[in-house]
Short mmCIF file of C-alpha atoms and ligand atoms in Angstrom, two decimals:
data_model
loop_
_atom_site.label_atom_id
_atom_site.label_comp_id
_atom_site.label_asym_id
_atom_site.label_seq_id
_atom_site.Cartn_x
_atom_site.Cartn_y
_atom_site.Cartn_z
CA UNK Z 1 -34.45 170.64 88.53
CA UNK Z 2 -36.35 171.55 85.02
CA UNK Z 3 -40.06 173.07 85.30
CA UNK Z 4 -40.71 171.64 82.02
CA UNK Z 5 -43.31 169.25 82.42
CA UNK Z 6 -42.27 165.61 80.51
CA UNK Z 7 -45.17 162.83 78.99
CA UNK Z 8 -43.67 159.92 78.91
CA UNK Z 9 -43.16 157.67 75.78
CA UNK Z 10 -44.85 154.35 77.10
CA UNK Z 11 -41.16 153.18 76.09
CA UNK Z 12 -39.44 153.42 79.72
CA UNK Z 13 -35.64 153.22 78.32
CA UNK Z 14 -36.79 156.21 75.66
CA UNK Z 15 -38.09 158.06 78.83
CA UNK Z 16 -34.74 158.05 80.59
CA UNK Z 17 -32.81 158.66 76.88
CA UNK Z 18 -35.32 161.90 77.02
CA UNK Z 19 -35.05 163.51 80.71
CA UNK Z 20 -38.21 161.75 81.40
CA UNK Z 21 -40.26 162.18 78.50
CA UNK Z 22 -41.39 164.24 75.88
CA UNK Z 23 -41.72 168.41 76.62
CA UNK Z 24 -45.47 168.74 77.34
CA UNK Z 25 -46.80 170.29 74.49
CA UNK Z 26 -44.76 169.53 71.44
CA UNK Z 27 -44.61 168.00 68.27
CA UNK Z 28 -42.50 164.75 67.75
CA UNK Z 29 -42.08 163.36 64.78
CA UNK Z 30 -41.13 158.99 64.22
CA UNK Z 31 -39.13 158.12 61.37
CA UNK Z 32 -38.51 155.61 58.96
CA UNK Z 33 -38.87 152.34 56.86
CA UNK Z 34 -41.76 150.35 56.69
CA UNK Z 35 -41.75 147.61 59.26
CA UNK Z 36 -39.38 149.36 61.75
CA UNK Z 37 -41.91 149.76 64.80
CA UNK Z 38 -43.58 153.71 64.38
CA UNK Z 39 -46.84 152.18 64.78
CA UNK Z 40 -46.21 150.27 67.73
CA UNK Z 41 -44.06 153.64 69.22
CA UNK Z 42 -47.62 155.26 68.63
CA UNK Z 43 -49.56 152.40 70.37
CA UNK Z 44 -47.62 152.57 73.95
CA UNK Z 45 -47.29 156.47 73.87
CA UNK Z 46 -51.38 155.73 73.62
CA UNK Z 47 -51.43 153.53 75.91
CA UNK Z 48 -49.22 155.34 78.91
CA UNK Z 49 -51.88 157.99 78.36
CA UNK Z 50 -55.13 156.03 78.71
CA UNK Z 51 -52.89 154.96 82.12
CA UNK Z 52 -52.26 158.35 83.58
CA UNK Z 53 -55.88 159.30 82.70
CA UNK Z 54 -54.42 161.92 79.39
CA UNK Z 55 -57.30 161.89 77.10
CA UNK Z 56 -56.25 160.43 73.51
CA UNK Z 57 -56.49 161.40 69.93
CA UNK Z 58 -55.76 158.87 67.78
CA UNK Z 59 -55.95 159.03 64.12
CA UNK Z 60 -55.19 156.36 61.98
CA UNK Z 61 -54.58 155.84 57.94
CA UNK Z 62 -52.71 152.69 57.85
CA UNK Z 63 -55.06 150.46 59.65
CA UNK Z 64 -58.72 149.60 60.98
CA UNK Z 65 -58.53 150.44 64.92
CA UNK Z 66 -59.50 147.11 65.99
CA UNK Z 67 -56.74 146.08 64.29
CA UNK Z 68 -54.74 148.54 66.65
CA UNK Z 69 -56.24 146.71 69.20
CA UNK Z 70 -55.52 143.75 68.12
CA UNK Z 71 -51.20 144.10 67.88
CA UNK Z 72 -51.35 146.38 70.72
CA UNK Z 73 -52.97 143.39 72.91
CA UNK Z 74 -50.49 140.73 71.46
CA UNK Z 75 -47.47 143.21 72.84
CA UNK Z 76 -49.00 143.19 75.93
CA UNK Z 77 -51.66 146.65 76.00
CA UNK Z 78 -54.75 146.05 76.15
CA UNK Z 79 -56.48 149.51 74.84
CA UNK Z 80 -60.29 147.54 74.75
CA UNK Z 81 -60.07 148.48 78.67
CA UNK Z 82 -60.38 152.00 77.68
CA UNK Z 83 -64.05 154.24 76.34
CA UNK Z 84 -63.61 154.58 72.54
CA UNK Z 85 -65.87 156.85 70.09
CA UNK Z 86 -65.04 156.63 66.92
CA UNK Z 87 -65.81 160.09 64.90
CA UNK Z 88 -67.60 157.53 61.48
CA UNK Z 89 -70.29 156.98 64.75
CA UNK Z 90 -73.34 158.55 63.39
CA UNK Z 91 -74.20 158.53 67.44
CA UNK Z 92 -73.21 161.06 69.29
CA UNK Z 93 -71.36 159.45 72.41
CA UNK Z 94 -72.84 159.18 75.93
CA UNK Z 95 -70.50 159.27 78.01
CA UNK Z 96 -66.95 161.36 77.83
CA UNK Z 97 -64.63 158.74 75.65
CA UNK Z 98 -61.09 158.10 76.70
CA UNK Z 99 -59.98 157.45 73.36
CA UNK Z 100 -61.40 158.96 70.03
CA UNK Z 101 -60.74 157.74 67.51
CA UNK Z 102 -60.18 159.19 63.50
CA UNK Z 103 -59.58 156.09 60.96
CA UNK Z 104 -60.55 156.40 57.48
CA UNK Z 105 -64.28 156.21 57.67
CA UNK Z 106 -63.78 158.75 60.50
CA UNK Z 107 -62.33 160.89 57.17
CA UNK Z 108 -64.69 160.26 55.13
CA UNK Z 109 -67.69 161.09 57.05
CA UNK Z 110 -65.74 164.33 57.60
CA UNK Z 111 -65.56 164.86 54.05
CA UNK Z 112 -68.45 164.20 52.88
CA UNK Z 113 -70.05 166.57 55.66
CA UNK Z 114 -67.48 169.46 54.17
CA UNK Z 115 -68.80 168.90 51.09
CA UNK Z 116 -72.59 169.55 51.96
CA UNK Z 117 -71.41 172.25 53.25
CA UNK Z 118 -69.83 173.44 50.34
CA UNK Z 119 -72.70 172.88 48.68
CA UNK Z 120 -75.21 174.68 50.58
CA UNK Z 121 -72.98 177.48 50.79
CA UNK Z 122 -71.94 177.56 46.73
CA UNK Z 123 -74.11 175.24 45.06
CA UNK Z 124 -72.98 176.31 41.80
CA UNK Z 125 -69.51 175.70 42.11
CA UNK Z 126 -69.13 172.70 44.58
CA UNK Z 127 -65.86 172.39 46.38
CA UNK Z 128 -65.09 168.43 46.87
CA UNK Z 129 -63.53 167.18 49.70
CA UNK Z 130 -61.16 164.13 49.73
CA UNK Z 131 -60.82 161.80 52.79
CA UNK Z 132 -57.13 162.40 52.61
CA UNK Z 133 -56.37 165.65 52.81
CA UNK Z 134 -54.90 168.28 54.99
CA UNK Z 135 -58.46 170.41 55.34
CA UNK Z 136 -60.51 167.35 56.22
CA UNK Z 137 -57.98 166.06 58.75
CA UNK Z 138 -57.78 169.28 60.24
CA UNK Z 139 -61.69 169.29 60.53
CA UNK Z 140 -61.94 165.35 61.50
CA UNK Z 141 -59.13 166.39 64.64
CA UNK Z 142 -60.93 169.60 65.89
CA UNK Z 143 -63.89 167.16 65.69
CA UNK Z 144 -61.93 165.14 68.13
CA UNK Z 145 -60.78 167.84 70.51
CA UNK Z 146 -64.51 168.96 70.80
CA UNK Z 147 -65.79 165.29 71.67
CA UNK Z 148 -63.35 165.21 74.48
CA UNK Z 149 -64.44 168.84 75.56
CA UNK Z 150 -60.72 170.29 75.66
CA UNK Z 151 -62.13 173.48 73.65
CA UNK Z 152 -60.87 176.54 75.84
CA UNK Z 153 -63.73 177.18 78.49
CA UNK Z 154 -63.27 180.20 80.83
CA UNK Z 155 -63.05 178.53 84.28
CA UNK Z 156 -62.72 174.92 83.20
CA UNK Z 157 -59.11 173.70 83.26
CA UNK Z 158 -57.44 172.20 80.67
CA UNK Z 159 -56.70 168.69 80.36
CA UNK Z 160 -53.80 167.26 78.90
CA UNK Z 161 -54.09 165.13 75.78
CA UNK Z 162 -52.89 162.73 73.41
CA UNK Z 163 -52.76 163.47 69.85
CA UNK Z 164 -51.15 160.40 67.64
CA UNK Z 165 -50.98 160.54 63.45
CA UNK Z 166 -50.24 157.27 62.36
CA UNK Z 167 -49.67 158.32 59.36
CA UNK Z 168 -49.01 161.72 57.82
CA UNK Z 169 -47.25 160.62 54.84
CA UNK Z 170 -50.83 159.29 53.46
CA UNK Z 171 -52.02 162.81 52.72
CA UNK Z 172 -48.67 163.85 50.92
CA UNK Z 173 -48.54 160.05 48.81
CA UNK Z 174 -49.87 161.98 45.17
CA UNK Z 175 -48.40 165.51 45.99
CA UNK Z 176 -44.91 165.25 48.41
CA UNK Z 177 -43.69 168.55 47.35
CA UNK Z 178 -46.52 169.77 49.48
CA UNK Z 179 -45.30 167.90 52.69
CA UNK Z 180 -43.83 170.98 54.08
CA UNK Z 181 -46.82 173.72 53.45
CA UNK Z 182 -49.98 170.71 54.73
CA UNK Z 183 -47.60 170.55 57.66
CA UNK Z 184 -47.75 173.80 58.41
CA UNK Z 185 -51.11 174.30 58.43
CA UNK Z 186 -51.96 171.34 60.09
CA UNK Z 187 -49.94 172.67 63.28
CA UNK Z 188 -51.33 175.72 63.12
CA UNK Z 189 -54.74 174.36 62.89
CA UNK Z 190 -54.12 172.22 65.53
CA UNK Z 191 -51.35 172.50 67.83
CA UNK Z 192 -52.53 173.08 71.40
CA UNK Z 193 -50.66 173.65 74.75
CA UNK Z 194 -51.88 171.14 76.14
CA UNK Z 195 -51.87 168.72 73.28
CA UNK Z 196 -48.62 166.74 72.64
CA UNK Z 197 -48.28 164.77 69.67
CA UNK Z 198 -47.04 162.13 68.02
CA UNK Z 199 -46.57 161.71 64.03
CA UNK Z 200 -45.40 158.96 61.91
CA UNK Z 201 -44.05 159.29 58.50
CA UNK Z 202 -42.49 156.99 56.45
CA UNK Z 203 -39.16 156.98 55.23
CA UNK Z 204 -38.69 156.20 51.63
CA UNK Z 205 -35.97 153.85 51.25
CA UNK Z 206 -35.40 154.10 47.90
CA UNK Z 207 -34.26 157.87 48.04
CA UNK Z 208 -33.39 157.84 51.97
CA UNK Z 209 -33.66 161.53 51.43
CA UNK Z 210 -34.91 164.16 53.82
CA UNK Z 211 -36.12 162.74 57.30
CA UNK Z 212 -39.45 163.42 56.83
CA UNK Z 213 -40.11 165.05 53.88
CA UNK Z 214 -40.78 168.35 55.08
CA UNK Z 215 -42.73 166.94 58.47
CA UNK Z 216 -39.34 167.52 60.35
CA UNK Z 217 -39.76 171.24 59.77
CA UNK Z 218 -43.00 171.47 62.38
CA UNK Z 219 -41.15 168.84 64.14
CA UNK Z 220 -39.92 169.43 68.09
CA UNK Z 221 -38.39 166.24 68.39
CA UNK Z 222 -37.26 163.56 66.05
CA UNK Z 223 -37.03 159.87 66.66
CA UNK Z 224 -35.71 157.86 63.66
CA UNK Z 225 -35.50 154.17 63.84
CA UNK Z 226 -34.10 151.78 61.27
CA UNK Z 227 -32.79 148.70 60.00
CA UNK Z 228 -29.40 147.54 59.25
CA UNK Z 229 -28.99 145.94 55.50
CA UNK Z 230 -31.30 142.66 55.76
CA UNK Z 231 -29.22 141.41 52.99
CA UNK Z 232 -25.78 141.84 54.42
CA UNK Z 233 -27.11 141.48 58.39
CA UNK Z 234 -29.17 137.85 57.59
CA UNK Z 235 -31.43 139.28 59.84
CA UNK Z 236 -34.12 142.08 60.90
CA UNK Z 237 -31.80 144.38 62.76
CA UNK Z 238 -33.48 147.40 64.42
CA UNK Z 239 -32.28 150.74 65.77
CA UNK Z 240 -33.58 153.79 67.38
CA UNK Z 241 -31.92 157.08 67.77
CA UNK Z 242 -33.59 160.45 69.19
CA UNK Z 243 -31.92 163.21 66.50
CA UNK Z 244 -33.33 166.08 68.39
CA UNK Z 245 -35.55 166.74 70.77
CA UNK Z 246 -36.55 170.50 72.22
CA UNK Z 247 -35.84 171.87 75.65
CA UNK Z 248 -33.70 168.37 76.37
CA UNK Z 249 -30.26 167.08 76.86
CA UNK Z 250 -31.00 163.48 75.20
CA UNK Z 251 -29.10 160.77 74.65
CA UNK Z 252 -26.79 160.79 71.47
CA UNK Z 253 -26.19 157.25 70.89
CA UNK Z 254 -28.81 154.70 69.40
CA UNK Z 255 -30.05 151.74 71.04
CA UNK Z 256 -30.72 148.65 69.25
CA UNK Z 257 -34.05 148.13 69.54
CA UNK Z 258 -36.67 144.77 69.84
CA UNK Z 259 -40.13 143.83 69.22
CA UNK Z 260 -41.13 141.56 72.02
CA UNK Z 261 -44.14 139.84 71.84
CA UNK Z 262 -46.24 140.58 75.18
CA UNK Z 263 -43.72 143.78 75.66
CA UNK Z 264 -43.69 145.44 72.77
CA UNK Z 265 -40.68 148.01 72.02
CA UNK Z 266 -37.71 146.88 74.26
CA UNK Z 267 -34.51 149.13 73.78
CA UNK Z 268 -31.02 148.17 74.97
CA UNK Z 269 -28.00 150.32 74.68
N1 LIG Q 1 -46.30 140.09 68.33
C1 LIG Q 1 -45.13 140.46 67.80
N2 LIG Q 1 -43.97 139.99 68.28
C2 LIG Q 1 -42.81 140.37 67.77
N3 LIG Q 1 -42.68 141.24 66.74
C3 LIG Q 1 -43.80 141.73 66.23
C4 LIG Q 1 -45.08 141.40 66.72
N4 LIG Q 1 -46.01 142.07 66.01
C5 LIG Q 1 -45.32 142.79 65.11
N5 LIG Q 1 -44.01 142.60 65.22
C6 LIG Q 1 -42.96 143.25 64.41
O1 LIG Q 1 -43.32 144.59 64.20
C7 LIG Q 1 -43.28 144.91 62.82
C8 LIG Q 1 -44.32 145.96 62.49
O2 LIG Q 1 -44.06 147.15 63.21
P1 LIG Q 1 -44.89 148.46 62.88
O3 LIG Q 1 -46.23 148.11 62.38
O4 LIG Q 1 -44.81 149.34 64.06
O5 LIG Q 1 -44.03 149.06 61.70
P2 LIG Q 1 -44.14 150.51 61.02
O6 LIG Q 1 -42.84 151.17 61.20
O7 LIG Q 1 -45.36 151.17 61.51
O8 LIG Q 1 -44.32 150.12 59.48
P3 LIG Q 1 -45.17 150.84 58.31
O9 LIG Q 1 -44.35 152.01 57.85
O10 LIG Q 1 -45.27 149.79 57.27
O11 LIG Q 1 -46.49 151.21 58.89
C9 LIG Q 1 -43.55 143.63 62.13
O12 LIG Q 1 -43.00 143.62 60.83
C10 LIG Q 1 -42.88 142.60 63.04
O13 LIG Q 1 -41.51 142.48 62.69
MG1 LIG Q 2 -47.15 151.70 60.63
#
């Protein structure tokens, strides 16, 4: 019955707790404590992409991509099938890549090139650029888009794509009162129509305070997963739970969820 138009998760029991999917073209943001499974979330919503033929963005901060590559295989995706470029390349790539990829040498090439920049265009007073932050990612992802030639071109249409941020809290670490503004400006900067995206931030345990930590304010959808008391429980214990989600009547009730080797994220209700 609904027009809107749903990407799936890669998770098939989070599909059907979601209408189908995520609404084409928003911004959904994972949830929680280290260890809980956002990465691996971000791995099969990657991987049901490269599947349908949805060109992917995937940026990130916590690990080396062949060591994405590596868990993702052991859970049963095998993302070496799929054309990667990764932006550090000093190449340009030859043919159109499936997956691009932004890890931290991606960032750093990126901001070290805003920097010459900089200083050709002030050399007296040099702005520096760090790998982590807001403006480079925001540079290092348009990079991205314009590798996989989804820049707005009069008769051309527009392909659907990918965008994964695994994770967003490492540009807030040193400064989280500034969560909520760098999240701002990195939708602006880079929220397209056709772009749907998926961000991780972590959850700090400690304080268990605000979702996450001003990320939830961009945020379309919200997907928090956690762990029961390993203390009290004897044992890792996992939930997921979608708090909201845009344009959907989802589920309400959180599924206990597994990591399967040679499966991956397996949720039972
Ligand atoms: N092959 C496997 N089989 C079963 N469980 C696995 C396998 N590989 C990883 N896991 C589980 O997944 C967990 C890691 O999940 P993941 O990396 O997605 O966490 P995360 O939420 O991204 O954590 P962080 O915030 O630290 O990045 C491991 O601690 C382990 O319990
Ligand atoms: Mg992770």
């Amino acid at each position: 019955m609904s027009e809107i138009e749903r990407i799936s998760t890669g998770v098939e029991e989070l599909d059907r707790a979601l209408e189908g999917g995520i609404p084409k073209g928003s911004w959904v943001v994972v949830t929680g404590e280290p260890g809980v499974g956002k990465s691996i979330l971000c791995m099969h919503f990657a991987y049901a992409g490269l599947k349908a033929g949805d060109p992917v963005v995937y940026v990130t901060t916590e690990q080396e991509y062949k060591d994405v590559v590596t868990q993702a295989r052991q859970l049963g995706m095998d993302l070496s099938r799929y054309r990667m470029y990764n932006i550090a390349w000093r190449r340009e790539p030859e043919e159109l890549p499936e997956i691009v990829v932004v890890d931290i040498f991606g960032l750093l090439k990126v901001a070290r090139q805003m920097t010459e920049k900089a200083r050709e265009e002030s050399p007296e007073k040099v702005r520096r650029y760090a790998a982590l932050s807001m403006d480079t990612l925001i540079e290092a992802i348009n990079e991205a888009y314009s590798v996989l030639e989804v820049a707005k071109e009069r008769g051309t249409p527009e392909r659907h794509v990918r965008l994964v941020i695994d994770s967003m809290s490492a540009f807030w670490v040193d400064r989280p009162v500034m969560a909520r503004k760098y999240s701002y400006q990195l939708k602006i900067a880079t929220h397209r129509d056709n772009v749907t995206a998926l961000l991780t931030s972590q959850y700090a345990p400690t304080t268990g305070q605000a979702y996450g930590f001003g990320l939830e304010h961009i945020a379309d959808g919200i997907i928090h997963i956690w762990m029961d008391d390993v203390e009290t429980a004897r044992e890792v214990r996992r939930h997921l739970i979608v708090v909201k989600m845009r344009m959907t009547n989802h589920s309400r009730k959180a599924f206990d969820l597994e990591i399967e080797t040679g499966k991956g994220l397996v949720l039972r209700q």
